[in-house]
Amino acid sequence: MKASNTAWAALPLVLALAGCGGGSGSNNSTPSTPETPVVPSADRIEPFDPSGTAKAQAAPAAPVHAAAGPQATRTVALGALAQPKAAAAAQPGVPLQIGTARGVQDTATVAATAALLRWQPTAHGTQVAALRFTAEGAHGVRLGVLVQALPAGAVLRFYGTMDEGAVEIGADELRAVAERNAQGGAPDDAARTYWSPDFGGPQTTLEVEIPAGAQAAAVQLAVPRLSHFTVAPAAAEEAAFAKVGESGSCNVDVTCRPEYLDQSRSVARMIYVREDGKSYLCTGTLLNDAQSSGTPYFLSANHCISTQAVASTLTTDWFYRSASCGGSGVNPATTRLAGGATLLYASATTDVSFLRLDRPAPAGIVYAGTYFGGVQAGQVLAGVHHPKGDLQKVSQGVVLRYSTCSGEWCTNSDDTNGTFLTLGWQQGVVEGGSSGSGAFITIGPRRYVVGQLFGGTSSCENPAGVDHYGRFDTSYRTAIKNWLNPGTP
């Protein structure tokens, strides 16, 4: 269902949302200059750029490499999907799916997996074994590793090829993740399942290394399923994913708008796996706290991540934008951060998900500022986002009204009861994959987050459609202030 905001005051009270994040249309009108509101500083937290600090200048950690050789590695092969499905258009309040679950019979149980592990000694006295999982035609493979028990000091590594750096996680960290998932209400098997990163191709290798003296029988894990990416989230030029790499025709490349590059450094593309093994894309924003502590607080949408088990699967891609204005090349500084996140607060009332990344944000980021004062109709906001998982874009729109949203419907409201800001677009729009991205207001020389994207009706064919952002000021006063500004009334 489509709706037009050409005469938004005359719209029916109830609007149906056509898709999460709307579409990718644009008219070519020049955005009006926003009035600079006069607000007390107590109504905002300033952005924080740690560049130049000792923390930002610290040398990056050396890449982790595989320890298993060919003799210690066995392959588990899955054929092509019988009928691979194209990515479906995102629905309102539903994230953009990019992968499907597949069962793995060969490693479905602890006993079956143990029978495949071929242990070999290493030069430093440990033992190592590896399983290479291949899924024909996959654009990425994430392994759902069910960890029942590991000896103290054991390490799991994941990598695409032997030449690539590996992602490593130890037994203690795995135990902490499982405990956090269980405390969040996940069933036992879901709590104990660790979802590996993907490496942008049809294979992912799981390597297990145990300390000298540890018994191989103490390794009790299985890989009953994996997530098979049917589209390529890391390759904007892939024709297999409709509109990835094409959204620039409607949205504005953020590299062409240097005044938004600070906000660009706060925004990341999200890839995560739900309990059913399906993979999804959204967008999130790194937030500063009142102390500029460098804690990696992260804002997105409740319809993207609403449970701890899903938060634990999160990987984020930073600086994922074009290398030059209008160019098709990817910024070489693009950085992937694995390790998941801790879910601190989530609510459908404002469609908010507030997390803390479990590993430090990469060097070069900016912690975005936030504004929790009033936002009035007529004010211009900007969204920085990853439409369809594409290279980062920026869109500009104007606040039309307050709304209350639930499911596929939004009703007109006021600033007292409305929990969403409804925007009409002036330049660019948003689309599936943009879900959870922040809307920024300009106050003087700086910009501040005032909401995160739920969904709407805009598209290339309907650039006059509207989109809805959960009000950050409501979420802040309800709960988020307890982390960003503890002790405030």
CSV table of C-alpha atoms in Angstrom, one decimal:
chain,number,residue,atom,x,y,z
A,1,MET,CA,0.0,0.0,0.0
A,2,LYS,CA,1.3,3.4,-0.9
A,3,ALA,CA,0.6,6.9,0.5
A,4,SER,CA,1.6,10.4,-0.6
A,5,ASN,CA,2.7,13.3,1.7
A,6,THR,CA,2.0,15.9,-1.0
A,7,ALA,CA,-0.8,17.2,1.2
A,8,TRP,CA,-0.1,15.4,4.4
A,9,ALA,CA,-2.5,17.3,6.5
A,10,ALA,CA,-5.3,15.8,4.5
A,11,LEU,CA,-4.2,12.2,4.9
A,12,PRO,CA,-6.5,9.7,6.6
A,13,LEU,CA,-5.7,9.2,10.3
A,14,VAL,CA,-4.3,5.8,9.7
A,15,LEU,CA,-1.3,5.1,7.4
A,16,ALA,CA,-0.3,1.6,6.2
A,17,LEU,CA,3.5,1.1,5.9
A,18,ALA,CA,4.6,-0.3,2.6
A,19,GLY,CA,8.1,-1.4,3.7
A,20,CYS,CA,10.7,-1.2,6.4
A,21,GLY,CA,12.7,2.0,5.6
A,22,GLY,CA,10.7,2.9,2.6
A,23,GLY,CA,12.4,2.9,-0.8
A,24,SER,CA,15.1,4.7,-2.6
A,25,GLY,CA,13.4,7.6,-4.5
A,26,SER,CA,14.4,11.2,-4.6
A,27,ASN,CA,13.2,14.4,-6.0
A,28,ASN,CA,15.7,17.0,-6.8
A,29,SER,CA,14.5,19.8,-4.7
A,30,THR,CA,17.1,21.7,-2.6
A,31,PRO,CA,16.7,21.1,1.1
A,32,SER,CA,15.6,24.1,3.1
A,33,THR,CA,18.0,25.5,5.7
A,34,PRO,CA,16.9,24.4,9.1
A,35,GLU,CA,16.4,27.0,11.8
A,36,THR,CA,18.9,26.7,14.6
A,37,PRO,CA,16.9,26.0,17.7
A,38,VAL,CA,17.9,27.6,20.9
A,39,VAL,CA,18.1,24.8,23.5
A,40,PRO,CA,19.8,24.4,26.8
A,41,SER,CA,22.9,22.2,26.7
A,42,ALA,CA,21.2,20.0,29.4
A,43,ASP,CA,19.0,18.7,26.6
A,44,ARG,CA,21.8,17.1,24.6
A,45,ILE,CA,25.0,15.0,24.8
A,46,GLU,CA,27.8,16.3,22.6
A,47,PRO,CA,29.4,14.1,20.0
A,48,PHE,CA,32.9,12.8,20.8
A,49,ASP,CA,35.8,12.3,18.3
A,50,PRO,CA,38.6,10.4,20.1
A,51,SER,CA,41.0,11.0,17.2
A,52,GLY,CA,44.4,12.0,18.5
A,53,THR,CA,43.9,10.4,21.9
A,54,ALA,CA,46.2,7.6,23.1
A,55,LYS,CA,43.3,5.1,22.7
A,56,ALA,CA,42.8,6.1,19.0
A,57,GLN,CA,46.5,6.0,18.2
A,58,ALA,CA,47.1,2.5,19.7
A,59,ALA,CA,48.5,0.1,17.2
A,60,PRO,CA,46.0,-2.4,15.8
A,61,ALA,CA,46.3,-6.0,17.0
A,62,ALA,CA,48.2,-8.4,14.9
A,63,PRO,CA,46.0,-10.6,12.8
A,64,VAL,CA,45.2,-14.1,14.1
A,65,HIS,CA,46.2,-16.9,11.7
A,66,ALA,CA,45.1,-20.5,11.4
A,67,ALA,CA,47.1,-23.1,13.3
A,68,ALA,CA,45.7,-26.2,11.5
A,69,GLY,CA,47.3,-27.5,8.4
A,70,PRO,CA,45.8,-29.7,5.7
A,71,GLN,CA,46.2,-32.9,7.7
A,72,ALA,CA,44.1,-31.5,10.6
A,73,THR,CA,41.3,-30.2,8.3
A,74,ARG,CA,38.3,-32.1,7.0
A,75,THR,CA,35.6,-30.7,4.8
A,76,VAL,CA,31.8,-30.9,5.3
A,77,ALA,CA,30.2,-30.0,1.9
A,78,LEU,CA,26.6,-28.9,1.3
A,79,GLY,CA,25.3,-28.6,-2.2
A,80,ALA,CA,23.5,-25.7,-3.8
A,81,LEU,CA,20.1,-24.7,-2.5
A,82,ALA,CA,17.4,-26.5,-4.5
A,83,GLN,CA,15.5,-23.3,-5.2
A,84,PRO,CA,17.4,-20.2,-3.9
A,85,LYS,CA,15.1,-17.4,-3.3
A,86,ALA,CA,15.7,-13.8,-4.2
A,87,ALA,CA,15.7,-11.3,-1.4
A,88,ALA,CA,12.2,-10.3,-0.6
A,89,ALA,CA,11.2,-6.7,-0.2
A,90,ALA,CA,11.3,-5.6,3.4
A,91,GLN,CA,8.0,-5.2,5.2
A,92,PRO,CA,7.2,-2.6,7.8
A,93,GLY,CA,9.0,-3.2,11.0
A,94,VAL,CA,10.7,-6.3,9.5
A,95,PRO,CA,14.5,-6.3,8.8
A,96,LEU,CA,15.9,-7.2,5.4
A,97,GLN,CA,16.6,-10.9,5.1
A,98,ILE,CA,19.9,-11.9,3.3
A,99,GLY,CA,20.4,-15.6,4.4
A,100,THR,CA,18.5,-18.8,5.2
A,101,ALA,CA,19.1,-21.6,7.6
A,102,ARG,CA,20.4,-25.0,6.5
A,103,GLY,CA,20.7,-28.2,8.5
A,104,VAL,CA,24.1,-29.9,8.6
A,105,GLN,CA,23.6,-33.6,9.1
A,106,ASP,CA,27.3,-34.6,9.3
A,107,THR,CA,27.9,-32.4,12.4
A,108,ALA,CA,24.4,-32.4,13.9
A,109,THR,CA,25.5,-34.0,17.2
A,110,VAL,CA,28.5,-33.9,19.5
A,111,ALA,CA,29.3,-37.5,18.7
A,112,ALA,CA,29.1,-37.0,14.9
A,113,THR,CA,31.3,-33.9,15.1
A,114,ALA,CA,33.9,-35.6,17.4
A,115,ALA,CA,34.2,-38.4,14.9
A,116,LEU,CA,35.2,-35.9,12.2
A,117,LEU,CA,37.8,-34.0,14.2
A,118,ARG,CA,41.3,-35.0,13.2
A,119,TRP,CA,43.6,-33.9,16.0
A,120,GLN,CA,47.2,-33.0,15.2
A,121,PRO,CA,50.0,-31.6,17.5
A,122,THR,CA,51.3,-28.1,17.0
A,123,ALA,CA,54.9,-26.9,17.4
A,124,HIS,CA,54.1,-25.3,20.7
A,125,GLY,CA,52.6,-28.5,22.3
A,126,THR,CA,48.9,-27.8,21.8
A,127,GLN,CA,46.5,-29.9,19.7
A,128,VAL,CA,44.4,-28.6,16.8
A,129,ALA,CA,41.6,-29.8,14.5
A,130,ALA,CA,39.5,-28.1,11.9
A,131,LEU,CA,36.4,-28.5,9.9
A,132,ARG,CA,35.8,-26.6,6.7
A,133,PHE,CA,32.2,-26.1,5.8
A,134,THR,CA,31.3,-25.3,2.2
A,135,ALA,CA,27.9,-24.3,0.8
A,136,GLU,CA,27.7,-24.2,-2.9
A,137,GLY,CA,26.5,-20.8,-4.2
A,138,ALA,CA,26.6,-19.1,-0.8
A,139,HIS,CA,27.7,-15.5,-0.7
A,140,GLY,CA,28.6,-16.0,2.9
A,141,VAL,CA,28.5,-18.8,5.5
A,142,ARG,CA,27.9,-18.3,9.3
A,143,LEU,CA,28.2,-21.5,11.4
A,144,GLY,CA,25.9,-22.1,14.4
A,145,VAL,CA,28.3,-23.8,16.8
A,146,LEU,CA,26.5,-25.5,19.7
A,147,VAL,CA,29.1,-25.5,22.5
A,148,GLN,CA,28.3,-28.1,25.2
A,149,ALA,CA,31.7,-28.1,26.9
A,150,LEU,CA,35.3,-27.1,26.2
A,151,PRO,CA,38.5,-27.6,28.3
A,152,ALA,CA,39.9,-24.5,30.0
A,153,GLY,CA,42.1,-22.5,27.7
A,154,ALA,CA,40.5,-23.9,24.5
A,155,VAL,CA,40.1,-21.5,21.6
A,156,LEU,CA,37.8,-21.5,18.5
A,157,ARG,CA,39.0,-19.8,15.3
A,158,PHE,CA,37.0,-19.0,12.2
A,159,TYR,CA,38.4,-18.0,8.8
A,160,GLY,CA,37.5,-18.1,5.1
A,161,THR,CA,40.8,-19.3,3.7
A,162,MET,CA,44.2,-20.1,5.2
A,163,ASP,CA,45.6,-16.8,3.8
A,164,GLU,CA,43.0,-14.7,5.7
A,165,GLY,CA,43.1,-13.4,9.2
A,166,ALA,CA,41.0,-15.4,11.6
A,167,VAL,CA,38.4,-14.4,14.2
A,168,GLU,CA,39.2,-16.0,17.6
A,169,ILE,CA,37.1,-16.6,20.7
A,170,GLY,CA,38.2,-18.4,23.9
A,171,ALA,CA,36.4,-20.8,26.1
A,172,ASP,CA,35.9,-18.2,28.9
A,173,GLU,CA,34.3,-15.7,26.5
A,174,LEU,CA,32.1,-18.4,25.0
A,175,ARG,CA,30.9,-19.3,28.5
A,176,ALA,CA,30.1,-15.6,29.3
A,177,VAL,CA,28.1,-15.3,26.0
A,178,ALA,CA,26.1,-18.4,26.8
A,179,GLU,CA,25.4,-17.2,30.4
A,180,ARG,CA,24.3,-13.8,29.1
A,181,ASN,CA,22.0,-15.4,26.5
A,182,ALA,CA,20.4,-17.6,29.1
A,183,GLN,CA,19.8,-14.7,31.4
A,184,GLY,CA,18.1,-13.0,28.5
A,185,GLY,CA,15.6,-15.8,28.3
A,186,ALA,CA,17.1,-17.9,25.5
A,187,PRO,CA,16.5,-21.7,25.6
A,188,ASP,CA,19.5,-23.8,26.5
A,189,ASP,CA,20.6,-24.8,22.9
A,190,ALA,CA,20.1,-21.2,21.6
A,191,ALA,CA,22.0,-19.8,24.6
A,192,ARG,CA,24.9,-22.1,23.9
A,193,THR,CA,25.0,-21.5,20.1
A,194,TYR,CA,27.8,-19.2,18.9
A,195,TRP,CA,27.3,-17.8,15.4
A,196,SER,CA,30.6,-17.4,13.5
A,197,PRO,CA,31.3,-14.4,11.3
A,198,ASP,CA,31.0,-14.8,7.6
A,199,PHE,CA,33.9,-14.3,5.2
A,200,GLY,CA,32.1,-13.3,2.0
A,201,GLY,CA,32.3,-16.6,0.2
A,202,PRO,CA,31.0,-20.2,0.1
A,203,GLN,CA,33.1,-21.5,2.9
A,204,THR,CA,33.9,-20.9,6.6
A,205,THR,CA,36.4,-23.0,8.6
A,206,LEU,CA,36.0,-23.8,12.3
A,207,GLU,CA,39.3,-24.5,14.0
A,208,VAL,CA,39.6,-25.8,17.6
A,209,GLU,CA,42.8,-25.6,19.6
A,210,ILE,CA,43.2,-27.1,23.0
A,211,PRO,CA,46.1,-26.7,25.5
A,212,ALA,CA,48.9,-29.2,26.1
A,213,GLY,CA,47.6,-31.9,28.4
A,214,ALA,CA,43.9,-31.3,27.6
A,215,GLN,CA,41.9,-34.3,26.4
A,216,ALA,CA,40.3,-34.2,23.0
A,217,ALA,CA,37.2,-35.9,24.5
A,218,ALA,CA,36.6,-32.8,26.6
A,219,VAL,CA,35.7,-31.0,23.3
A,220,GLN,CA,31.9,-31.3,23.1
A,221,LEU,CA,30.5,-29.2,20.3
A,222,ALA,CA,28.3,-29.6,17.2
A,223,VAL,CA,27.3,-27.6,14.2
A,224,PRO,CA,23.7,-28.6,13.6
A,225,ARG,CA,23.0,-25.8,11.1
A,226,LEU,CA,24.5,-22.9,9.3
A,227,SER,CA,23.2,-19.7,7.8
A,228,HIS,CA,23.6,-19.6,4.0
A,229,PHE,CA,23.7,-16.1,2.6
A,230,THR,CA,21.6,-16.0,-0.6
A,231,VAL,CA,22.8,-12.4,-1.3
A,232,ALA,CA,26.2,-10.8,-0.8
A,233,PRO,CA,26.1,-8.1,2.0
A,234,ALA,CA,29.7,-7.1,1.5
A,235,ALA,CA,29.7,-6.6,-2.3
A,236,ALA,CA,27.7,-3.6,-3.3
A,237,GLU,CA,28.2,-4.3,-7.0
A,238,GLU,CA,26.7,-7.8,-6.9
A,239,ALA,CA,23.9,-8.0,-9.4
A,240,ALA,CA,22.4,-10.9,-7.4
A,241,PHE,CA,20.9,-8.4,-5.0
A,242,ALA,CA,18.4,-6.1,-6.6
A,243,LYS,CA,19.2,-2.4,-6.0
A,244,VAL,CA,22.5,-3.0,-4.1
A,245,GLY,CA,24.9,-0.7,-5.8
A,246,GLU,CA,21.9,1.0,-7.5
A,247,SER,CA,20.6,3.0,-4.6
A,248,GLY,CA,22.9,5.9,-5.5
A,249,SER,CA,20.6,6.8,-8.4
A,250,CYS,CA,18.0,7.9,-5.8
A,251,ASN,CA,19.9,8.4,-2.6
A,252,VAL,CA,23.0,10.6,-2.1
A,253,ASP,CA,26.4,9.1,-1.7
A,254,VAL,CA,27.6,10.3,1.8
A,255,THR,CA,31.1,10.8,0.3
A,256,CYS,CA,29.6,13.5,-1.9
A,257,ARG,CA,28.5,15.4,1.2
A,258,PRO,CA,31.6,16.0,3.3
A,259,GLU,CA,29.7,18.0,5.9
A,260,TYR,CA,28.2,14.6,7.0
A,261,LEU,CA,31.4,12.6,7.2
A,262,ASP,CA,31.5,12.9,11.0
A,263,GLN,CA,28.1,11.3,11.2
A,264,SER,CA,29.3,8.8,8.6
A,265,ARG,CA,32.0,7.7,11.0
A,266,SER,CA,29.3,7.0,13.7
A,267,VAL,CA,27.2,4.7,11.5
A,268,ALA,CA,27.7,1.0,10.8
A,269,ARG,CA,26.0,-1.6,8.7
A,270,MET,CA,24.7,-4.5,10.8
A,271,ILE,CA,24.6,-8.2,10.0
A,272,TYR,CA,23.1,-10.7,12.5
A,273,VAL,CA,21.4,-14.1,12.8
A,274,ARG,CA,18.1,-14.8,14.5
A,275,GLU,CA,17.3,-17.9,16.5
A,276,ASP,CA,15.9,-19.6,13.4
A,277,GLY,CA,19.2,-19.3,11.6
A,278,LYS,CA,18.1,-16.7,9.1
A,279,SER,CA,20.5,-13.7,8.5
A,280,TYR,CA,19.5,-10.0,8.2
A,281,LEU,CA,20.7,-6.5,7.5
A,282,CYS,CA,20.0,-3.3,9.5
A,283,THR,CA,21.9,0.0,10.3
A,284,GLY,CA,23.0,1.3,13.7
A,285,THR,CA,24.7,4.4,15.2
A,286,LEU,CA,27.4,4.6,17.8
A,287,LEU,CA,26.4,7.0,20.7
A,288,ASN,CA,28.5,9.0,23.1
A,289,ASP,CA,27.7,9.2,26.8
A,290,ALA,CA,27.9,12.3,29.0
A,291,GLN,CA,31.3,11.4,30.3
A,292,SER,CA,32.8,10.7,26.8
A,293,SER,CA,34.0,7.4,28.3
A,294,GLY,CA,34.5,5.7,24.9
A,295,THR,CA,32.0,2.9,25.9
A,296,PRO,CA,30.6,1.6,22.6
A,297,TYR,CA,26.9,2.2,23.1
A,298,PHE,CA,25.0,1.4,19.9
A,299,LEU,CA,21.5,2.4,18.8
A,300,SER,CA,19.3,0.6,16.3
A,301,ALA,CA,15.7,-0.7,16.0
A,302,ASN,CA,13.8,-3.2,18.2
A,303,HIS,CA,12.5,-4.9,15.0
A,304,CYS,CA,16.1,-5.6,14.2
A,305,ILE,CA,17.4,-6.9,17.5
A,306,SER,CA,15.1,-7.4,20.5
A,307,THR,CA,16.8,-10.4,22.3
A,308,GLN,CA,20.2,-11.1,23.8
A,309,ALA,CA,20.6,-14.2,21.8
A,310,VAL,CA,20.4,-12.2,18.6
A,311,ALA,CA,22.5,-9.4,20.0
A,312,SER,CA,25.3,-11.9,20.5
A,313,THR,CA,25.4,-12.7,16.8
A,314,LEU,CA,26.0,-9.0,15.7
A,315,THR,CA,28.8,-8.0,13.4
A,316,THR,CA,29.2,-4.4,12.3
A,317,ASP,CA,30.9,-2.9,9.2
A,318,TRP,CA,32.4,0.5,9.7
A,319,PHE,CA,33.4,3.2,7.1
A,320,TYR,CA,31.5,1.1,4.5
A,321,ARG,CA,31.2,3.9,1.9
A,322,SER,CA,32.5,4.8,-1.5
A,323,ALA,CA,36.2,5.6,-1.9
A,324,SER,CA,35.3,8.8,-3.8
A,325,CYS,CA,32.2,10.8,-4.7
A,326,GLY,CA,30.2,9.0,-7.3
A,327,GLY,CA,32.8,6.1,-7.5
A,328,SER,CA,31.9,2.4,-7.3
A,329,GLY,CA,35.0,1.5,-5.4
A,330,VAL,CA,34.7,0.7,-1.7
A,331,ASN,CA,36.6,2.7,0.9
A,332,PRO,CA,39.8,0.7,1.7
A,333,ALA,CA,39.4,1.6,5.4
A,334,THR,CA,36.2,-0.4,5.7
A,335,THR,CA,36.5,-2.5,8.9
A,336,ARG,CA,34.4,-5.4,10.2
A,337,LEU,CA,33.9,-5.8,14.0
A,338,ALA,CA,32.8,-9.2,15.3
A,339,GLY,CA,32.1,-10.2,18.8
A,340,GLY,CA,28.4,-9.4,19.3
A,341,ALA,CA,26.8,-7.0,21.8
A,342,THR,CA,25.0,-6.8,25.1
A,343,LEU,CA,21.4,-5.8,24.8
A,344,LEU,CA,20.7,-3.1,27.4
A,345,TYR,CA,17.2,-2.0,26.5
A,346,ALA,CA,14.6,-2.7,23.8
A,347,SER,CA,11.1,-1.5,23.4
A,348,ALA,CA,8.4,-1.7,20.7
A,349,THR,CA,6.9,1.5,21.9
A,350,THR,CA,9.5,3.6,20.1
A,351,ASP,CA,11.0,0.6,18.2
A,352,VAL,CA,14.3,1.1,19.9
A,353,SER,CA,17.2,-1.3,20.5
A,354,PHE,CA,20.0,0.0,22.7
A,355,LEU,CA,23.2,-2.1,23.0
A,356,ARG,CA,26.8,-2.1,24.1
A,357,LEU,CA,29.2,-3.7,21.7
A,358,ASP,CA,31.3,-6.4,23.4
A,359,ARG,CA,34.5,-5.3,21.6
A,360,PRO,CA,35.9,-1.8,21.3
A,361,ALA,CA,34.9,0.3,18.3
A,362,PRO,CA,37.6,0.6,15.6
A,363,ALA,CA,40.0,3.5,15.5
A,364,GLY,CA,38.7,6.5,13.5
A,365,ILE,CA,35.1,6.4,14.6
A,366,VAL,CA,33.1,9.2,16.1
A,367,TYR,CA,30.6,8.8,19.0
A,368,ALA,CA,27.5,10.6,17.9
A,369,GLY,CA,25.8,13.2,20.0
A,370,THR,CA,22.2,12.9,21.0
A,371,TYR,CA,19.4,15.5,21.6
A,372,PHE,CA,16.5,14.7,23.8
A,373,GLY,CA,14.7,18.1,23.7
A,374,GLY,CA,11.6,18.7,21.6
A,375,VAL,CA,11.6,18.3,17.8
A,376,GLN,CA,9.0,20.4,16.1
A,377,ALA,CA,7.1,20.1,12.8
A,378,GLY,CA,9.0,21.8,10.0
A,379,GLN,CA,12.5,21.0,11.3
A,380,VAL,CA,14.9,19.4,8.8
A,381,LEU,CA,16.5,16.1,9.8
A,382,ALA,CA,19.1,14.0,8.0
A,383,GLY,CA,19.5,10.2,7.9
A,384,VAL,CA,22.8,8.4,7.4
A,385,HIS,CA,22.1,4.8,6.5
A,386,HIS,CA,22.9,1.6,4.4
A,387,PRO,CA,19.9,1.2,2.0
A,388,LYS,CA,19.7,-2.5,0.9
A,389,GLY,CA,23.1,-3.0,2.7
A,390,ASP,CA,24.7,-0.7,0.1
A,391,LEU,CA,27.5,1.8,0.6
A,392,GLN,CA,26.5,4.6,3.0
A,393,LYS,CA,24.0,7.2,1.9
A,394,VAL,CA,22.6,10.4,3.3
A,395,SER,CA,19.0,11.6,3.0
A,396,GLN,CA,17.3,14.8,4.1
A,397,GLY,CA,13.7,15.3,5.1
A,398,VAL,CA,11.4,17.5,7.1
A,399,VAL,CA,9.4,16.6,10.3
A,400,LEU,CA,5.7,16.5,9.4
A,401,ARG,CA,4.1,15.4,12.6
A,402,TYR,CA,4.2,13.0,15.6
A,403,SER,CA,2.7,9.6,15.2
A,404,THR,CA,2.1,6.3,17.1
A,405,CYS,CA,3.0,3.2,15.2
A,406,SER,CA,2.2,-0.5,15.8
A,407,GLY,CA,2.6,-3.3,13.3
A,408,GLU,CA,1.8,-2.0,9.8
A,409,TRP,CA,-0.1,1.0,10.9
A,410,CYS,CA,0.8,4.5,12.1
A,411,THR,CA,-1.8,7.0,13.5
A,412,ASN,CA,-1.5,10.8,13.7
A,413,SER,CA,-0.7,12.0,17.2
A,414,ASP,CA,0.8,14.9,19.1
A,415,ASP,CA,4.0,15.7,20.9
A,416,THR,CA,2.5,14.5,24.2
A,417,ASN,CA,1.4,11.0,23.1
A,418,GLY,CA,3.2,10.4,19.8
A,419,THR,CA,6.2,8.1,20.1
A,420,PHE,CA,7.4,8.5,16.5
A,421,LEU,CA,8.5,11.4,14.3
A,422,THR,CA,7.0,11.2,10.8
A,423,LEU,CA,9.3,12.6,8.0
A,424,GLY,CA,8.6,13.6,4.4
A,425,TRP,CA,11.7,13.6,2.2
A,426,GLN,CA,13.3,16.5,0.3
A,427,GLN,CA,16.4,14.7,-1.0
A,428,GLY,CA,16.8,10.9,-1.1
A,429,VAL,CA,14.8,8.5,1.1
A,430,VAL,CA,15.5,5.2,2.9
A,431,GLU,CA,14.8,1.6,2.1
A,432,GLY,CA,15.1,-1.9,3.5
A,433,GLY,CA,18.5,-2.3,5.3
A,434,SER,CA,18.2,1.3,6.5
A,435,SER,CA,16.1,0.1,9.4
A,436,GLY,CA,17.5,1.3,12.8
A,437,SER,CA,19.5,4.1,11.3
A,438,GLY,CA,19.6,7.5,13.1
A,439,ALA,CA,17.9,10.7,12.2
A,440,PHE,CA,20.1,13.8,13.0
A,441,ILE,CA,19.1,17.3,13.8
A,442,THR,CA,21.4,20.2,13.3
A,443,ILE,CA,21.9,22.5,16.3
A,444,GLY,CA,24.5,25.2,15.6
A,445,PRO,CA,27.6,23.6,14.1
A,446,ARG,CA,26.8,20.1,15.2
A,447,ARG,CA,24.3,17.3,14.6
A,448,TYR,CA,22.6,15.1,17.1
A,449,VAL,CA,20.5,11.8,16.9
A,450,VAL,CA,16.8,12.3,17.6
A,451,GLY,CA,15.4,9.0,16.5
A,452,GLN,CA,15.9,5.6,14.7
A,453,LEU,CA,14.1,4.3,11.6
A,454,PHE,CA,11.1,2.1,11.9
A,455,GLY,CA,9.7,2.1,8.3
A,456,GLY,CA,7.4,3.9,5.9
A,457,THR,CA,5.9,4.3,2.4
A,458,SER,CA,8.5,6.1,0.3
A,459,SER,CA,10.1,4.5,-2.8
A,460,CYS,CA,11.6,5.6,-6.1
A,461,GLU,CA,8.2,5.5,-7.5
A,462,ASN,CA,6.7,7.4,-4.6
A,463,PRO,CA,9.3,9.8,-3.3
A,464,ALA,CA,6.5,11.8,-1.6
A,465,GLY,CA,5.8,8.8,0.8
A,466,VAL,CA,6.6,9.2,4.5
A,467,ASP,CA,8.8,7.3,7.0
A,468,HIS,CA,8.7,7.0,10.8
A,469,TYR,CA,11.5,7.3,13.3
A,470,GLY,CA,11.1,6.2,17.0
A,471,ARG,CA,11.6,9.2,19.3
A,472,PHE,CA,14.9,9.1,21.0
A,473,ASP,CA,13.8,11.6,23.7
A,474,THR,CA,11.1,9.2,24.8
A,475,SER,CA,13.5,6.3,24.9
A,476,TYR,CA,16.1,8.4,26.7
A,477,ARG,CA,13.9,9.5,29.5
A,478,THR,CA,12.3,6.0,29.9
A,479,ALA,CA,15.6,4.1,30.2
A,480,ILE,CA,18.6,5.1,28.1
A,481,LYS,CA,19.6,7.9,30.3
A,482,ASN,CA,20.6,5.3,32.9
A,483,TRP,CA,23.6,4.5,30.7
A,484,LEU,CA,24.3,7.6,28.8
A,485,ASN,CA,23.8,10.0,31.7
A,486,PRO,CA,23.5,8.1,35.0
A,487,GLY,CA,22.3,10.0,38.0
A,488,THR,CA,20.2,12.6,36.1
A,489,PRO,CA,16.7,13.2,37.2
